[in-house]
PDB file of C-alpha atoms in Angstrom:
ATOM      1  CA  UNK X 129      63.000-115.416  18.428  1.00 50.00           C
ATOM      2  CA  UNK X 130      59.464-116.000  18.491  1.00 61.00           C
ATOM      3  CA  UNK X 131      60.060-117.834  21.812  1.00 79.00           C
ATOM      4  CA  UNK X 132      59.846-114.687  23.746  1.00 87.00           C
ATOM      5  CA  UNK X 133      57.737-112.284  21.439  1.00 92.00           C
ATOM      6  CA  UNK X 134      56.631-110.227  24.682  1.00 94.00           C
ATOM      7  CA  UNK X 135      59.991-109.857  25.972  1.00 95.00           C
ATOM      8  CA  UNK X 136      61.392-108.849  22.509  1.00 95.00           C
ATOM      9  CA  UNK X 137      58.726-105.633  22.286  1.00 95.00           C
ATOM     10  CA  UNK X 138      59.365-104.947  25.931  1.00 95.00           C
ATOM     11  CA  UNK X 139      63.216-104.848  24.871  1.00 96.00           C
ATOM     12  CA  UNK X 140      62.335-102.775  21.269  1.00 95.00           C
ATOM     13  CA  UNK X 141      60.522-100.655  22.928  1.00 93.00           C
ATOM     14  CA  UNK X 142      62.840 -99.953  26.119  1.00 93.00           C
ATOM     15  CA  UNK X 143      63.642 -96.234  26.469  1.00 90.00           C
ATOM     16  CA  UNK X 144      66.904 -97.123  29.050  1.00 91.00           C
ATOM     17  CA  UNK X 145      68.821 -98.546  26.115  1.00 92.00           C
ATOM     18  CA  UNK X 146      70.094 -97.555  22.530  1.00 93.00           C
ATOM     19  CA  UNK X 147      70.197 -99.657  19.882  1.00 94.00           C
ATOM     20  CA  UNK X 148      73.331-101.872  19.943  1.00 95.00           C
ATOM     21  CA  UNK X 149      72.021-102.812  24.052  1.00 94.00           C
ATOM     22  CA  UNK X 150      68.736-103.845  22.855  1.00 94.00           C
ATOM     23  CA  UNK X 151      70.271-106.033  19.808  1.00 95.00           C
ATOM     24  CA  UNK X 152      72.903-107.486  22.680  1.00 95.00           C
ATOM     25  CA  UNK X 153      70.200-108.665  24.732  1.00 94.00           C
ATOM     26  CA  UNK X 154      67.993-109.705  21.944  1.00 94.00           C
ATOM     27  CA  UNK X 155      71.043-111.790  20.620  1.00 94.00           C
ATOM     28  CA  UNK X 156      71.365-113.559  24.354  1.00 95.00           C
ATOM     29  CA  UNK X 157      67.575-114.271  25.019  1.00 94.00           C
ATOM     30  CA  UNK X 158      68.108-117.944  23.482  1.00 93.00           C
ATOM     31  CA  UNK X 159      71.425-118.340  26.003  1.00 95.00           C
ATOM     32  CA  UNK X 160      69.844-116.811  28.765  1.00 94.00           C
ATOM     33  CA  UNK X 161      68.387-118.964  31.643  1.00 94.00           C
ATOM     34  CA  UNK X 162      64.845-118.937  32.520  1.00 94.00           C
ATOM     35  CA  UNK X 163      65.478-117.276  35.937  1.00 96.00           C
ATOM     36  CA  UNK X 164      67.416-114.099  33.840  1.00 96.00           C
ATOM     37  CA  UNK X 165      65.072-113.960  31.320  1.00 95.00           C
ATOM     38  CA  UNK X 166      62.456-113.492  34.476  1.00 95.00           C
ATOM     39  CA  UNK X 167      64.390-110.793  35.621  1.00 96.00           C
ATOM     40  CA  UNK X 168      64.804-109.209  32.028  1.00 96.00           C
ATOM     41  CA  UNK X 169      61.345-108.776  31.646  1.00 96.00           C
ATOM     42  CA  UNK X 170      60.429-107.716  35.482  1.00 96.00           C
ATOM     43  CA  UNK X 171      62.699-105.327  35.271  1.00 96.00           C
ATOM     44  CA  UNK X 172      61.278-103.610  31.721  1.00 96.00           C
ATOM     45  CA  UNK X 173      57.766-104.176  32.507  1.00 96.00           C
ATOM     46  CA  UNK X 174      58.833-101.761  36.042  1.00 96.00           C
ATOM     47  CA  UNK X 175      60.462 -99.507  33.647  1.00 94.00           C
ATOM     48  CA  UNK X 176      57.254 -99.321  31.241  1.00 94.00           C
ATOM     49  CA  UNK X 177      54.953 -98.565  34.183  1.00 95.00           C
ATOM     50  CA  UNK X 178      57.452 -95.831  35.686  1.00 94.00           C
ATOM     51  CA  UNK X 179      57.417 -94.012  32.269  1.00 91.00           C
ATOM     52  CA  UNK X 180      53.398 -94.441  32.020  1.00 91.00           C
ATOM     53  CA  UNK X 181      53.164 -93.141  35.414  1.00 90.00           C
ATOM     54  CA  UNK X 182      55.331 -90.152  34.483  1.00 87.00           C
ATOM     55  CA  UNK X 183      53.404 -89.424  31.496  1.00 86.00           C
ATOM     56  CA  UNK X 184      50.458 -89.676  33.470  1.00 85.00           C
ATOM     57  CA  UNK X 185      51.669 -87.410  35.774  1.00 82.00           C
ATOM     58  CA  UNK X 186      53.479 -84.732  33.418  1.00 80.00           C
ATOM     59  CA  UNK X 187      50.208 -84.537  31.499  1.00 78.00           C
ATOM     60  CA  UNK X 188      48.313 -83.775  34.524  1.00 74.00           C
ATOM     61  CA  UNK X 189      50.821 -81.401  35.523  1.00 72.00           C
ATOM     62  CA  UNK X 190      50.240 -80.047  31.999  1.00 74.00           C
ATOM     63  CA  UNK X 191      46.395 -79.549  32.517  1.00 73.00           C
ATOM     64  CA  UNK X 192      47.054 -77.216  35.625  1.00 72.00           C
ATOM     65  CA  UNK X 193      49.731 -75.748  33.605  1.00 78.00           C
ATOM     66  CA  UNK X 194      46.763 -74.946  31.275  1.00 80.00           C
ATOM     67  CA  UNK X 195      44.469 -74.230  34.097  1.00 80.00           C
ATOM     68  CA  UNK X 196      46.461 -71.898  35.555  1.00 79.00           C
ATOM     69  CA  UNK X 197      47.502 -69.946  32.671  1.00 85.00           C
ATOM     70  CA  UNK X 198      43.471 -69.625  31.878  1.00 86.00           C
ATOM     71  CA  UNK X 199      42.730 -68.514  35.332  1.00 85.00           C
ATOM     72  CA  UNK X 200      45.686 -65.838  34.773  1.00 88.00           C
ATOM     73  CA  UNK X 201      43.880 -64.366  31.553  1.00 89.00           C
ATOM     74  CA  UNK X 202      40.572 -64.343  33.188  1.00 88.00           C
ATOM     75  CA  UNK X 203      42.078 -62.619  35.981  1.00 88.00           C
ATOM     76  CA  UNK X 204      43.625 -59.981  33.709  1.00 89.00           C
ATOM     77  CA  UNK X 205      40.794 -59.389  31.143  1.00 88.00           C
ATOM     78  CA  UNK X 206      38.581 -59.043  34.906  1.00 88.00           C
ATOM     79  CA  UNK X 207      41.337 -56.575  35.974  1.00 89.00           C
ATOM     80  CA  UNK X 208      41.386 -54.442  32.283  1.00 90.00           C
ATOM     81  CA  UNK X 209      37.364 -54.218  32.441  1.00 89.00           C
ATOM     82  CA  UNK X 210      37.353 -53.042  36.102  1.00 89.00           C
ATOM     83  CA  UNK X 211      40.128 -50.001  35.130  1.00 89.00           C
ATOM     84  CA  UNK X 212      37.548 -49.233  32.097  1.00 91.00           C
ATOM     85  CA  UNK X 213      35.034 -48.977  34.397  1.00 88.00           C
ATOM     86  CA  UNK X 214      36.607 -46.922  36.874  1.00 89.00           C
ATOM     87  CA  UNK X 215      37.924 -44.804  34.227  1.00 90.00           C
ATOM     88  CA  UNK X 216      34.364 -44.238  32.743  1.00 89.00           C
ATOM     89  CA  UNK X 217      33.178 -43.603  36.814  1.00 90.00           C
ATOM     90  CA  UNK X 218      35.876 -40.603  36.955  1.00 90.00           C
ATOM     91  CA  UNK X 219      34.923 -39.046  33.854  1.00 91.00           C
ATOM     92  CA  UNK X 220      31.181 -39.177  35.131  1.00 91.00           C
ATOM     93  CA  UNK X 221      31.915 -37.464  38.036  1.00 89.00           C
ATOM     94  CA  UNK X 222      34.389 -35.166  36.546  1.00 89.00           C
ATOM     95  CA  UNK X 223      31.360 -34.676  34.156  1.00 87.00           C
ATOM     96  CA  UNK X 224      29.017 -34.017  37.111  1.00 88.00           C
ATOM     97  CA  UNK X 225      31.174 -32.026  39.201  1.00 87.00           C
ATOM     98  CA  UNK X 226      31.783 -29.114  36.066  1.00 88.00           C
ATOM     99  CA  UNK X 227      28.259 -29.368  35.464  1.00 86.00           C
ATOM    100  CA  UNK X 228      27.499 -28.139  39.353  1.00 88.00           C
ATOM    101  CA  UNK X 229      30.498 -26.284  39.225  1.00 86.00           C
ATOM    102  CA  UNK X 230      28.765 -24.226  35.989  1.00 85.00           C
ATOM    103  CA  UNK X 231      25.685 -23.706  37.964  1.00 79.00           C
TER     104      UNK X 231
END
C-alpha cells in the first residue's frame, strides 16, 4: 500500500466515512484505475479543505462569541458603577437638602 501513501492518510483521516468504508476503499486502491483513484483523492482533499474552512470559520465565530460576551460584562460592570454613583449622588443631596432644611 505504500503506492498511494497520500491517498491512504487522506482516506484514514476522512471524517465522511466510518471505519469498515475507509478499509473498503483502502482494500480497492490496488484495483482501482488511475482515473478513480484521481477522483478518490480530489474528492477528499475538497472534503479536507471544507472542514479546515469550517474550523476556520467556527473558531472565528468563536472569538466574537468571546468578544461579545466581554463587551456584555463591560457593559454591565459600566452599568452597576453608574447606579453606585447615582445612588451615592441621591444620598448627597438628600444629605444637603436636610441640612438646609435644619437651617
Amino acid at each position: 500500500m505504500s503506492v498511494f501513501p497520500e491517498l491512504i492518510e487522506l482516506i484514514k483521516h476522512s471524517e465522511s466515512m466510518n471505519d469498515e468504508e475507509r478499509q473498503y476503499w483502502i482494500n480497492i486502491l490496488p484495483v482501482m484505475t488511475p482515473e478513480q483513484i484521481d477522483n478518490l483523492q480530489s474528492i477528499l482533499e475538497n472534503e479536507k479543505k471544507q472542514l479546515a474552512e469550517i474550523d476556520k470559520r467556527y473558531a472565528a465565530g468563536s472569538d466574537v462569541q468571546k468578544t461579545g460576551e466581554e463587551r456584555r460584562k463591560r457593559r454591565e460592570e459600566r452599568q452597576e458603577e453608574e447606579l453606585t454613583a447615582e445612588e451615592a449622588e441621591e444620598r448627597q443631596t438628600e444629605d444637603l437638602l436636610l441640612k438646609i432644611e435644619e437651617l
